[in-house]
Short mmCIF file of C-alpha atoms in Angstrom, two decimals:
data_model
loop_
_atom_site.label_atom_id
_atom_site.label_comp_id
_atom_site.label_asym_id
_atom_site.label_seq_id
_atom_site.Cartn_x
_atom_site.Cartn_y
_atom_site.Cartn_z
CA UNK A 1 -37.22 13.70 3.65
CA UNK A 2 -36.36 10.13 2.71
CA UNK A 3 -35.34 8.53 6.00
CA UNK A 4 -33.05 5.98 4.35
CA UNK A 5 -31.31 8.70 2.33
CA UNK A 6 -30.80 10.83 5.46
CA UNK A 7 -29.47 7.86 7.48
CA UNK A 8 -26.91 7.22 4.70
CA UNK A 9 -26.02 10.88 4.64
CA UNK A 10 -25.38 10.93 8.38
CA UNK A 11 -23.02 7.98 8.12
CA UNK A 12 -20.63 9.57 5.63
CA UNK A 13 -20.39 13.23 6.60
CA UNK A 14 -17.28 14.31 8.56
CA UNK A 15 -17.62 17.35 10.82
CA UNK A 16 -14.64 18.41 12.86
CA UNK A 17 -15.53 21.97 13.84
CA UNK A 18 -19.30 22.13 13.52
CA UNK A 19 -21.03 23.65 10.51
CA UNK A 20 -23.60 22.66 7.95
CA UNK A 21 -23.75 20.19 5.05
CA UNK A 22 -25.24 21.22 1.72
CA UNK A 23 -27.60 18.78 0.01
CA UNK A 24 -27.19 19.19 -3.77
CA UNK A 25 -29.57 16.43 -4.79
CA UNK A 26 -32.17 18.87 -6.22
CA UNK A 27 -29.75 20.10 -8.88
CA UNK A 28 -31.19 17.68 -11.46
CA UNK A 29 -30.84 19.51 -14.79
CA UNK A 30 -29.58 17.66 -17.87
CA UNK A 31 -28.94 19.78 -20.92
CA UNK A 32 -29.93 18.86 -24.45
CA UNK A 33 -27.37 17.52 -26.88
CA UNK A 34 -27.64 17.89 -30.62
CA UNK A 35 -26.33 15.80 -33.48
CA UNK A 36 -22.58 15.41 -33.23
CA UNK A 37 -22.36 16.87 -29.70
CA UNK A 38 -19.81 15.29 -27.39
CA UNK A 39 -20.60 17.47 -24.38
CA UNK A 40 -23.53 17.97 -22.00
CA UNK A 41 -24.20 20.27 -19.02
CA UNK A 42 -25.45 18.43 -15.95
CA UNK A 43 -26.71 19.52 -12.54
CA UNK A 44 -24.44 18.58 -9.64
CA UNK A 45 -27.08 16.27 -8.10
CA UNK A 46 -27.55 14.09 -11.19
CA UNK A 47 -26.09 10.63 -10.74
CA UNK A 48 -23.95 8.78 -13.27
CA UNK A 49 -26.58 6.14 -14.06
CA UNK A 50 -29.34 8.74 -14.39
CA UNK A 51 -27.26 10.70 -16.87
CA UNK A 52 -26.48 7.65 -18.99
CA UNK A 53 -30.10 6.56 -19.01
CA UNK A 54 -31.08 10.00 -20.25
CA UNK A 55 -28.41 9.80 -22.97
CA UNK A 56 -29.28 6.27 -24.10
CA UNK A 57 -31.20 7.43 -27.24
CA UNK A 58 -28.26 9.55 -28.41
CA UNK A 59 -25.74 6.74 -28.78
CA UNK A 60 -23.39 8.63 -26.44
CA UNK A 61 -22.38 7.90 -22.85
CA UNK A 62 -20.59 9.41 -19.91
CA UNK A 63 -17.70 7.01 -19.35
CA UNK A 64 -16.17 7.79 -15.96
CA UNK A 65 -17.20 4.84 -13.76
CA UNK A 66 -16.17 4.92 -10.07
CA UNK A 67 -18.24 1.85 -9.29
CA UNK A 68 -20.99 3.52 -7.29
CA UNK A 69 -23.90 5.50 -8.74
CA UNK A 70 -22.25 8.72 -7.62
CA UNK A 71 -23.40 12.26 -8.39
CA UNK A 72 -21.62 14.19 -11.09
CA UNK A 73 -20.95 17.07 -8.69
CA UNK A 74 -19.43 14.75 -6.11
CA UNK A 75 -17.36 12.99 -8.71
CA UNK A 76 -16.02 16.32 -9.89
CA UNK A 77 -15.21 17.58 -6.41
CA UNK A 78 -13.29 14.38 -5.68
CA UNK A 79 -11.69 13.97 -9.16
CA UNK A 80 -13.21 10.47 -9.33
CA UNK A 81 -12.03 7.88 -11.85
CA UNK A 82 -12.43 4.08 -11.66
CA UNK A 83 -12.17 1.08 -13.97
CA UNK A 84 -12.67 2.89 -17.29
CA UNK A 85 -10.02 5.58 -16.65
CA UNK A 86 -7.35 3.61 -18.53
CA UNK A 87 -9.16 4.43 -21.78
CA UNK A 88 -11.38 7.42 -21.09
CA UNK A 89 -9.49 9.30 -18.36
CA UNK A 90 -10.56 10.57 -15.00
CA UNK A 91 -12.89 13.43 -14.11
CA UNK A 92 -9.95 15.80 -14.58
CA UNK A 93 -9.88 14.89 -18.27
CA UNK A 94 -13.68 14.76 -18.72
CA UNK A 95 -14.72 18.05 -17.16
CA UNK A 96 -14.72 20.88 -19.68
CA UNK A 97 -16.83 23.52 -17.97
CA UNK A 98 -18.36 24.28 -14.62
CA UNK A 99 -20.59 26.60 -12.65
CA UNK A 100 -19.77 27.08 -8.99
CA UNK A 101 -20.60 29.41 -6.12
CA UNK A 102 -17.49 30.81 -4.44
CA UNK A 103 -17.59 31.76 -0.77
CA UNK A 104 -17.94 35.44 0.33
CA UNK A 105 -14.74 37.44 0.46
CA UNK A 106 -16.13 39.74 3.21
CA UNK A 107 -17.87 38.67 6.36
CA UNK A 108 -20.45 41.54 6.12
CA UNK A 109 -22.90 39.30 4.26
CA UNK A 110 -22.71 36.80 7.10
CA UNK A 111 -22.96 39.20 10.04
CA UNK A 112 -25.30 41.87 8.77
CA UNK A 113 -28.90 40.78 8.01
CA UNK A 114 -29.44 43.95 5.92
CA UNK A 115 -26.21 43.81 3.93
CA UNK A 116 -27.86 42.17 0.87
CA UNK A 117 -31.20 43.94 0.98
CA UNK A 118 -30.48 45.85 -2.17
CA UNK A 119 -28.78 43.09 -4.10
CA UNK A 120 -30.23 39.60 -4.19
CA UNK A 121 -28.44 38.15 -7.21
CA UNK A 122 -25.62 36.65 -5.07
CA UNK A 123 -23.04 37.45 -7.72
CA UNK A 124 -21.15 40.05 -5.72
CA UNK A 125 -18.18 39.74 -3.43
CA UNK A 126 -20.24 40.23 -0.31
CA UNK A 127 -22.68 37.38 -0.86
CA UNK A 128 -20.57 34.89 -2.76
CA UNK A 129 -19.79 34.85 -6.47
CA UNK A 130 -21.30 32.64 -9.11
CA UNK A 131 -18.59 31.72 -11.62
CA UNK A 132 -18.97 30.12 -15.01
CA UNK A 133 -15.66 28.67 -16.24
CA UNK A 134 -14.58 26.55 -19.18
CA UNK A 135 -16.11 26.19 -22.60
CA UNK A 136 -17.90 23.61 -24.68
CA UNK A 137 -14.85 23.30 -26.93
CA UNK A 138 -12.75 20.20 -26.53
CA UNK A 139 -9.66 22.34 -25.86
CA UNK A 140 -8.76 25.88 -24.93
CA UNK A 141 -5.62 27.83 -24.08
CA UNK A 142 -7.43 30.93 -22.87
CA UNK A 143 -6.44 31.91 -19.39
CA UNK A 144 -6.07 29.80 -16.28
CA UNK A 145 -7.71 26.35 -16.36
CA UNK A 146 -10.34 27.15 -13.72
CA UNK A 147 -12.38 23.94 -14.04
CA UNK A 148 -9.18 21.99 -13.33
CA UNK A 149 -8.59 24.02 -10.14
CA UNK A 150 -12.08 23.21 -8.83
CA UNK A 151 -11.98 19.54 -9.99
CA UNK A 152 -10.55 17.56 -7.08
CA UNK A 153 -10.77 20.49 -4.63
CA UNK A 154 -12.91 18.32 -2.32
CA UNK A 155 -15.33 21.13 -1.48
CA UNK A 156 -12.64 23.46 -0.18
CA UNK A 157 -12.83 26.22 -2.87
CA UNK A 158 -16.45 26.45 -3.98
CA UNK A 159 -19.85 24.76 -4.23
CA UNK A 160 -20.19 23.10 -7.67
CA UNK A 161 -23.73 23.44 -9.06
CA UNK A 162 -23.37 22.43 -12.71
CA UNK A 163 -20.72 20.53 -14.67
CA UNK A 164 -20.07 20.26 -18.41
CA UNK A 165 -18.75 16.76 -19.16
CA UNK A 166 -17.39 14.97 -22.19
CA UNK A 167 -19.43 12.22 -23.83
CA UNK A 168 -18.20 9.25 -25.80
CA UNK A 169 -19.84 6.91 -28.33
CA UNK A 170 -21.26 3.69 -26.87
CA UNK A 171 -19.15 0.86 -28.28
CA UNK A 172 -21.00 -1.62 -30.44
CA UNK A 173 -18.92 -4.69 -29.56
CA UNK A 174 -17.55 -5.54 -26.08
CA UNK A 175 -15.49 -8.54 -25.11
CA UNK A 176 -14.51 -9.42 -21.52
CA UNK A 177 -11.62 -11.70 -20.54
CA UNK A 178 -9.79 -13.02 -17.54
CA UNK A 179 -6.41 -14.70 -17.08
CA UNK A 180 -4.76 -16.27 -14.04
CA UNK A 181 -1.03 -16.03 -13.19
CA UNK A 182 1.28 -17.92 -10.85
CA UNK A 183 2.40 -14.76 -9.07
CA UNK A 184 1.23 -11.18 -8.60
CA UNK A 185 4.42 -9.68 -10.08
CA UNK A 186 3.99 -11.51 -13.41
CA UNK A 187 0.34 -10.44 -13.66
CA UNK A 188 1.35 -6.79 -13.04
CA UNK A 189 4.17 -7.05 -15.58
CA UNK A 190 1.69 -8.35 -18.18
CA UNK A 191 -0.40 -5.21 -17.63
CA UNK A 192 2.58 -2.94 -18.24
CA UNK A 193 3.44 -4.71 -21.51
CA UNK A 194 -0.16 -4.67 -22.76
CA UNK A 195 -0.19 -0.92 -22.20
CA UNK A 196 3.26 -0.36 -23.67
CA UNK A 197 2.21 -2.27 -26.79
CA UNK A 198 -0.58 0.21 -27.24
CA UNK A 199 -3.44 -2.27 -26.86
CA UNK A 200 -6.50 -0.04 -26.24
CA UNK A 201 -8.06 -1.87 -23.32
CA UNK A 202 -11.26 -0.38 -22.03
CA UNK A 203 -10.67 -1.79 -18.54
CA UNK A 204 -7.88 -3.89 -17.01
CA UNK A 205 -8.10 -4.83 -13.35
CA UNK A 206 -5.75 -6.92 -11.23
CA UNK A 207 -6.85 -8.93 -8.15
CA UNK A 208 -4.42 -10.71 -5.83
CA UNK A 209 -4.91 -14.18 -4.33
CA UNK A 210 -6.64 -12.83 -1.23
CA UNK A 211 -9.20 -11.08 -3.41
CA UNK A 212 -10.04 -14.31 -5.28
CA UNK A 213 -10.18 -16.24 -2.01
CA UNK A 214 -12.64 -13.67 -0.63
CA UNK A 215 -14.87 -14.07 -3.68
CA UNK A 216 -14.82 -17.86 -3.44
CA UNK A 217 -15.66 -17.67 0.24
CA UNK A 218 -18.65 -15.41 -0.40
CA UNK A 219 -20.22 -17.53 -3.10
CA UNK A 220 -19.45 -20.65 -1.08
CA UNK A 221 -21.43 -19.26 1.84
CA UNK A 222 -24.50 -18.97 -0.41
CA UNK A 223 -24.64 -15.17 -0.13
CA UNK A 224 -24.45 -14.74 -3.90
CA UNK A 225 -26.84 -16.84 -5.91
CA UNK A 226 -29.17 -16.69 -8.86
CA UNK A 227 -29.62 -13.94 -11.42
CA UNK A 228 -26.80 -11.43 -11.35
CA UNK A 229 -27.15 -9.68 -14.65
CA UNK A 230 -28.12 -6.41 -13.03
CA UNK A 231 -31.26 -6.43 -15.22
CA UNK A 232 -34.83 -6.62 -14.04
CA UNK A 233 -36.07 -8.55 -17.05
CA UNK A 234 -37.49 -12.01 -17.53
CA UNK A 235 -34.51 -13.88 -16.11
CA UNK A 236 -33.37 -15.34 -19.45
CA UNK A 237 -29.80 -14.27 -18.73
CA UNK A 238 -29.64 -16.03 -15.37
CA UNK A 239 -26.31 -17.51 -14.48
CA UNK A 240 -24.67 -19.06 -11.44
CA UNK A 241 -21.34 -17.97 -10.03
CA UNK A 242 -18.57 -20.50 -9.76
CA UNK A 243 -15.39 -20.52 -7.62
CA UNK A 244 -12.23 -19.36 -9.27
CA UNK A 245 -8.69 -20.73 -9.18
CA UNK A 246 -6.98 -18.99 -6.26
CA UNK A 247 -4.28 -17.13 -8.22
CA UNK A 248 -3.63 -13.48 -9.04
CA UNK A 249 -6.01 -12.75 -11.88
CA UNK A 250 -6.35 -10.12 -14.57
CA UNK A 251 -9.79 -8.96 -15.68
CA UNK A 252 -9.92 -7.17 -19.05
CA UNK A 253 -12.41 -5.56 -21.36
CA UNK A 254 -12.00 -4.66 -25.02
CA UNK A 255 -14.41 -2.57 -27.05
CA UNK A 256 -14.77 -1.37 -30.61
CA UNK A 257 -17.25 -0.46 -33.27
CA UNK A 258 -16.60 -3.65 -35.14
CA UNK A 259 -16.22 -7.17 -33.80
CA UNK A 260 -12.96 -7.52 -35.68
CA UNK A 261 -11.36 -4.56 -33.87
CA UNK A 262 -12.26 -5.86 -30.41
CA UNK A 263 -11.18 -9.40 -31.30
CA UNK A 264 -7.81 -8.30 -32.60
CA UNK A 265 -7.09 -6.35 -29.41
CA UNK A 266 -8.12 -9.38 -27.38
CA UNK A 267 -5.77 -11.63 -29.38
CA UNK A 268 -2.76 -9.38 -28.73
CA UNK A 269 -3.46 -9.22 -24.97
CA UNK A 270 -3.93 -13.00 -24.86
CA UNK A 271 -0.61 -13.56 -26.57
CA UNK A 272 1.17 -11.28 -24.06
CA UNK A 273 -0.45 -12.93 -21.05
CA UNK A 274 0.18 -16.51 -22.11
CA UNK A 275 3.34 -16.44 -24.23
CA UNK A 276 5.27 -13.74 -22.34
CA UNK A 277 4.14 -14.25 -18.72
CA UNK A 278 2.87 -17.83 -18.65
CA UNK A 279 -0.72 -16.93 -17.81
CA UNK A 280 -3.21 -19.74 -17.63
CA UNK A 281 -6.96 -20.28 -17.98
CA UNK A 282 -7.50 -17.35 -20.39
CA UNK A 283 -11.24 -17.07 -20.87
CA UNK A 284 -13.24 -14.54 -22.92
CA UNK A 285 -16.91 -13.82 -23.62
CA UNK A 286 -18.94 -11.29 -25.62
CA UNK A 287 -22.54 -11.87 -24.49
CA UNK A 288 -23.53 -9.69 -21.53
CA UNK A 289 -24.55 -12.33 -19.03
CA UNK A 290 -21.30 -14.28 -19.40
CA UNK A 291 -19.27 -11.06 -19.30
CA UNK A 292 -20.96 -10.23 -16.00
CA UNK A 293 -20.13 -13.67 -14.63
CA UNK A 294 -16.55 -13.44 -15.81
CA UNK A 295 -16.08 -10.16 -13.93
CA UNK A 296 -18.11 -11.16 -10.86
CA UNK A 297 -15.09 -11.42 -8.53
CA UNK A 298 -14.09 -7.88 -9.42
CA UNK A 299 -17.58 -6.42 -9.10
CA UNK A 300 -18.11 -8.02 -5.67
CA UNK A 301 -14.71 -7.43 -4.24
CA UNK A 302 -15.54 -4.73 -1.69
CA UNK A 303 -18.19 -6.71 0.18
CA UNK A 304 -16.30 -9.99 -0.29
CA UNK A 305 -13.29 -8.43 1.39
CA UNK A 306 -15.31 -7.17 4.35
CA UNK A 307 -16.85 -10.62 4.76
CA UNK A 308 -13.33 -12.02 5.35
CA UNK A 309 -13.69 -10.57 8.85
CA UNK A 310 -17.22 -11.59 9.79
CA UNK A 311 -20.77 -11.20 8.58
CA UNK A 312 -20.64 -7.48 8.08
CA UNK A 313 -23.23 -6.94 10.83
CA UNK A 314 -23.07 -4.35 13.61
CA UNK A 315 -24.56 -6.91 15.96
CA UNK A 316 -21.42 -9.03 16.30
CA UNK A 317 -17.67 -8.46 16.25
CA UNK A 318 -17.57 -8.10 12.49
CA UNK A 319 -16.05 -5.67 10.14
CA UNK A 320 -18.59 -3.39 8.41
CA UNK A 321 -18.45 -0.90 5.58
CA UNK A 322 -18.15 1.84 8.21
CA UNK A 323 -15.18 0.21 9.94
CA UNK A 324 -13.26 -0.67 6.78
CA UNK A 325 -10.38 1.40 5.46
CA UNK A 326 -9.98 1.54 1.70
CA UNK A 327 -6.71 3.22 0.76
CA UNK A 328 -5.05 3.83 -2.60
CA UNK A 329 -1.92 5.06 -4.32
CA UNK A 330 -0.92 5.49 -7.96
CA UNK A 331 2.54 4.85 -9.33
CA UNK A 332 4.27 5.10 -12.71
CA UNK A 333 3.48 1.95 -14.63
CA UNK A 334 7.07 0.64 -14.77
CA UNK A 335 7.02 0.49 -10.94
CA UNK A 336 3.56 -0.98 -10.59
CA UNK A 337 4.59 -4.65 -10.35
CA UNK A 338 7.17 -4.07 -7.66
CA UNK A 339 4.99 -1.78 -5.52
CA UNK A 340 1.83 -3.90 -5.51
CA UNK A 341 3.88 -7.08 -4.89
CA UNK A 342 5.75 -5.49 -1.94
CA UNK A 343 2.46 -4.31 -0.49
CA UNK A 344 0.87 -7.76 -0.70
CA UNK A 345 3.93 -9.17 1.07
CA UNK A 346 3.56 -6.50 3.76
CA UNK A 347 -0.03 -7.49 4.35
CA UNK A 348 0.97 -11.14 4.79
CA UNK A 349 4.02 -10.43 6.93
CA UNK A 350 2.19 -8.10 9.31
CA UNK A 351 -0.69 -10.54 9.74
CA UNK A 352 -3.29 -8.16 8.32
CA UNK A 353 -6.43 -9.16 6.38
CA UNK A 354 -6.51 -7.05 3.27
CA UNK A 355 -6.92 -7.81 -0.46
CA UNK A 356 -4.73 -5.82 -2.84
CA UNK A 357 -6.23 -4.94 -6.22
CA UNK A 358 -5.96 -2.23 -8.78
CA UNK A 359 -6.99 -0.33 -11.85
CA UNK A 360 -3.82 -1.74 -13.17
CA UNK A 361 -3.70 0.01 -16.55
CA UNK A 362 -2.93 3.38 -15.01
CA UNK A 363 -0.85 2.19 -12.04
CA UNK A 364 -3.59 2.84 -9.44
CA UNK A 365 -4.17 0.18 -6.77
CA UNK A 366 -6.00 -0.23 -3.48
CA UNK A 367 -5.97 -2.16 -0.25
CA UNK A 368 -9.25 -3.00 1.49
CA UNK A 369 -8.48 -3.24 5.23
CA UNK A 370 -11.48 -4.33 7.34
CA UNK A 371 -11.40 -3.50 11.05
CA UNK A 372 -13.57 -4.74 13.87
CA UNK A 373 -14.54 -3.01 17.11
CA UNK A 374 -12.56 -5.52 19.15
CA UNK A 375 -9.32 -5.28 17.20
CA UNK A 376 -6.24 -4.89 19.39
CA UNK A 377 -4.09 -1.77 19.38
CA UNK A 378 -1.33 -3.89 17.85
CA UNK A 379 -3.52 -5.05 15.00
CA UNK A 380 -4.62 -1.48 14.20
CA UNK A 381 -0.98 -0.36 14.25
CA UNK A 382 -0.17 -3.11 11.74
CA UNK A 383 -2.97 -1.89 9.44
CA UNK A 384 -1.62 1.69 9.51
CA UNK A 385 1.86 0.36 8.95
CA UNK A 386 0.68 -1.22 5.75
CA UNK A 387 -0.79 2.15 4.65
CA UNK A 388 2.36 4.07 5.60
CA UNK A 389 4.61 1.63 3.78
CA UNK A 390 2.68 1.57 0.53
CA UNK A 391 2.33 5.37 0.52
CA UNK A 392 6.05 5.78 1.22
CA UNK A 393 6.95 3.40 -1.63
CA UNK A 394 4.61 5.18 -4.08
CA UNK A 395 6.07 8.63 -3.33
CA UNK A 396 9.66 7.39 -3.57
CA UNK A 397 9.15 6.20 -7.15
CA UNK A 398 7.45 9.48 -8.21
CA UNK A 399 3.90 8.35 -7.60
CA UNK A 400 1.07 9.88 -5.57
CA UNK A 401 -0.35 9.20 -2.11
CA UNK A 402 -3.82 8.87 -3.72
CA UNK A 403 -4.87 8.18 -7.28
CA UNK A 404 -8.61 8.69 -6.86
CA UNK A 405 -9.73 8.66 -3.20
CA UNK A 406 -8.54 12.16 -2.44
CA UNK A 407 -6.53 13.84 0.29
CA UNK A 408 -9.15 14.88 2.85
CA UNK A 409 -7.78 15.10 6.37
CA UNK A 410 -5.83 11.84 6.42
CA UNK A 411 -3.34 12.21 3.60
CA UNK A 412 -2.49 15.91 3.57
CA UNK A 413 0.61 15.07 5.63
CA UNK A 414 2.10 13.55 2.47
CA UNK A 415 1.71 16.57 0.24
CA UNK A 416 4.92 18.29 1.29
CA UNK A 417 6.85 15.16 0.47
CA UNK A 418 5.25 15.08 -2.96
CA UNK A 419 5.28 18.77 -3.86
CA UNK A 420 7.72 20.42 -1.44
CA UNK A 421 7.11 23.57 0.61
CA UNK A 422 6.61 25.64 -2.52
CA UNK A 423 3.83 23.44 -3.89
CA UNK A 424 1.92 23.31 -0.66
CA UNK A 425 2.36 27.08 -0.16
CA UNK A 426 0.82 27.60 -3.60
CA UNK A 427 -2.20 25.47 -2.63
CA UNK A 428 -2.57 27.47 0.58
CA UNK A 429 -2.48 30.69 -1.42
CA UNK A 430 -5.26 29.45 -3.70
CA UNK A 431 -7.33 28.50 -0.66
CA UNK A 432 -6.81 31.88 1.02
CA UNK A 433 -7.65 33.85 -2.14
CA UNK A 434 -10.89 32.00 -2.84
CA UNK A 435 -12.02 31.25 0.70
CA UNK A 436 -10.42 33.92 2.94
CA UNK A 437 -12.64 33.05 5.91
CA UNK A 438 -11.98 29.27 5.62
CA UNK A 439 -15.65 28.34 5.72
CA UNK A 440 -15.53 25.51 3.12
CA UNK A 441 -14.25 22.21 4.58
CA UNK A 442 -11.66 23.86 6.83
CA UNK A 443 -8.66 21.61 7.46
CA UNK A 444 -9.00 19.50 4.31
CA UNK A 445 -6.05 19.33 1.89
CA UNK A 446 -4.23 22.30 3.53
CA UNK A 447 -3.86 23.48 7.14
CA UNK A 448 -5.08 27.05 6.79
CA UNK A 449 -6.17 28.15 10.25
CA UNK A 450 -7.61 31.58 9.56
CA UNK A 451 -10.95 32.46 11.10
CA UNK A 452 -11.14 36.28 11.16
CA UNK A 453 -14.31 38.35 11.23
CA UNK A 454 -16.93 35.92 12.54
CA UNK A 455 -19.21 37.01 15.32
CA UNK A 456 -21.14 34.46 17.38
CA UNK A 457 -24.91 34.45 17.12
#
């Protein structure tokens, strides 16, 4: 075993009632794609970057980008999305087919060592059922949408082993841009107008003042220097990061198969930002190294935010990635400006350290809230007050308690407010029908406490 991999694994698993964790990293198959195909079947353990590297020669790419080099199976289970969702959709829109192993519907296969002696294909109800759902067609109205039920189920309904995902052409021309605004509300309103005008942005991200201040602090400390292209080449694209004006800032990306298309979209967005909402310092670039530099504050935001509360080391009273809460909501775009502005004011009023930023084009935004081991009870209460307030506001305007992070254990209490008793009861019924002995992530998403039939060994 790779010790570093196992150490990382131990840090992220959550076990409340004992049990085992399943390592899917050996599911590494990548299917072939032929001319004109916009679909590929991928093993659950294949990572996003590995898939795109394998597809490079085809001119196609898997476009869902959650930021990390996550596995396709994990992204499916969590309904991941990220910065490119505004144009290409989330995993829910990009999963067309799936293979999964459902849990046993009778406990005989668990308790009786001889129960499967005559049948080893594991496709029966006693030993778990292998299901193949969905098609390679881009649409279907045949039966229940089973891939959609398993996408975002967070490991509570089945073990995903293979996923069929959509592919998209790699754009020929890409232009990145950024624009600063005097206040967060104006920046968010600019996003709403860009989207309402039908400008096909590939990515559009909004960072508040605290986010920009965190970035400036990190590069000022000398922690980020030198080549940052992400390439391991000869260093020709080396650039140096520079501090940004401490204002709410939009980061945008436009793509097309001709330079003219991308430039025209950029021009419309620039006019909206500057003429309609008095944006300043609108900067754009098309070469890759400058685009990377232009987006550096967004790409480094997570660790920049943690560094606002120390060095990030376990050895002192600093926030670390393990002690940091990252929460999210998603709201209808007309309400986005009000909700993110109110949340930023909450953070300031309650004396909490926490940048607010978002995948602004689809109304999804986050707060990064670093905690330290010596934080007072009062400070922690203020942090959770921020989370409660932003979630409450999101639900009141018809939004969701989470746009991409998932429900897990922490946010299931909000589901009844969102969907009512009937909606939650329907989820519980799905869980009971597919996992009657509650062996897959018990307690996540719904509170089904049924544990019949097990005998202790």
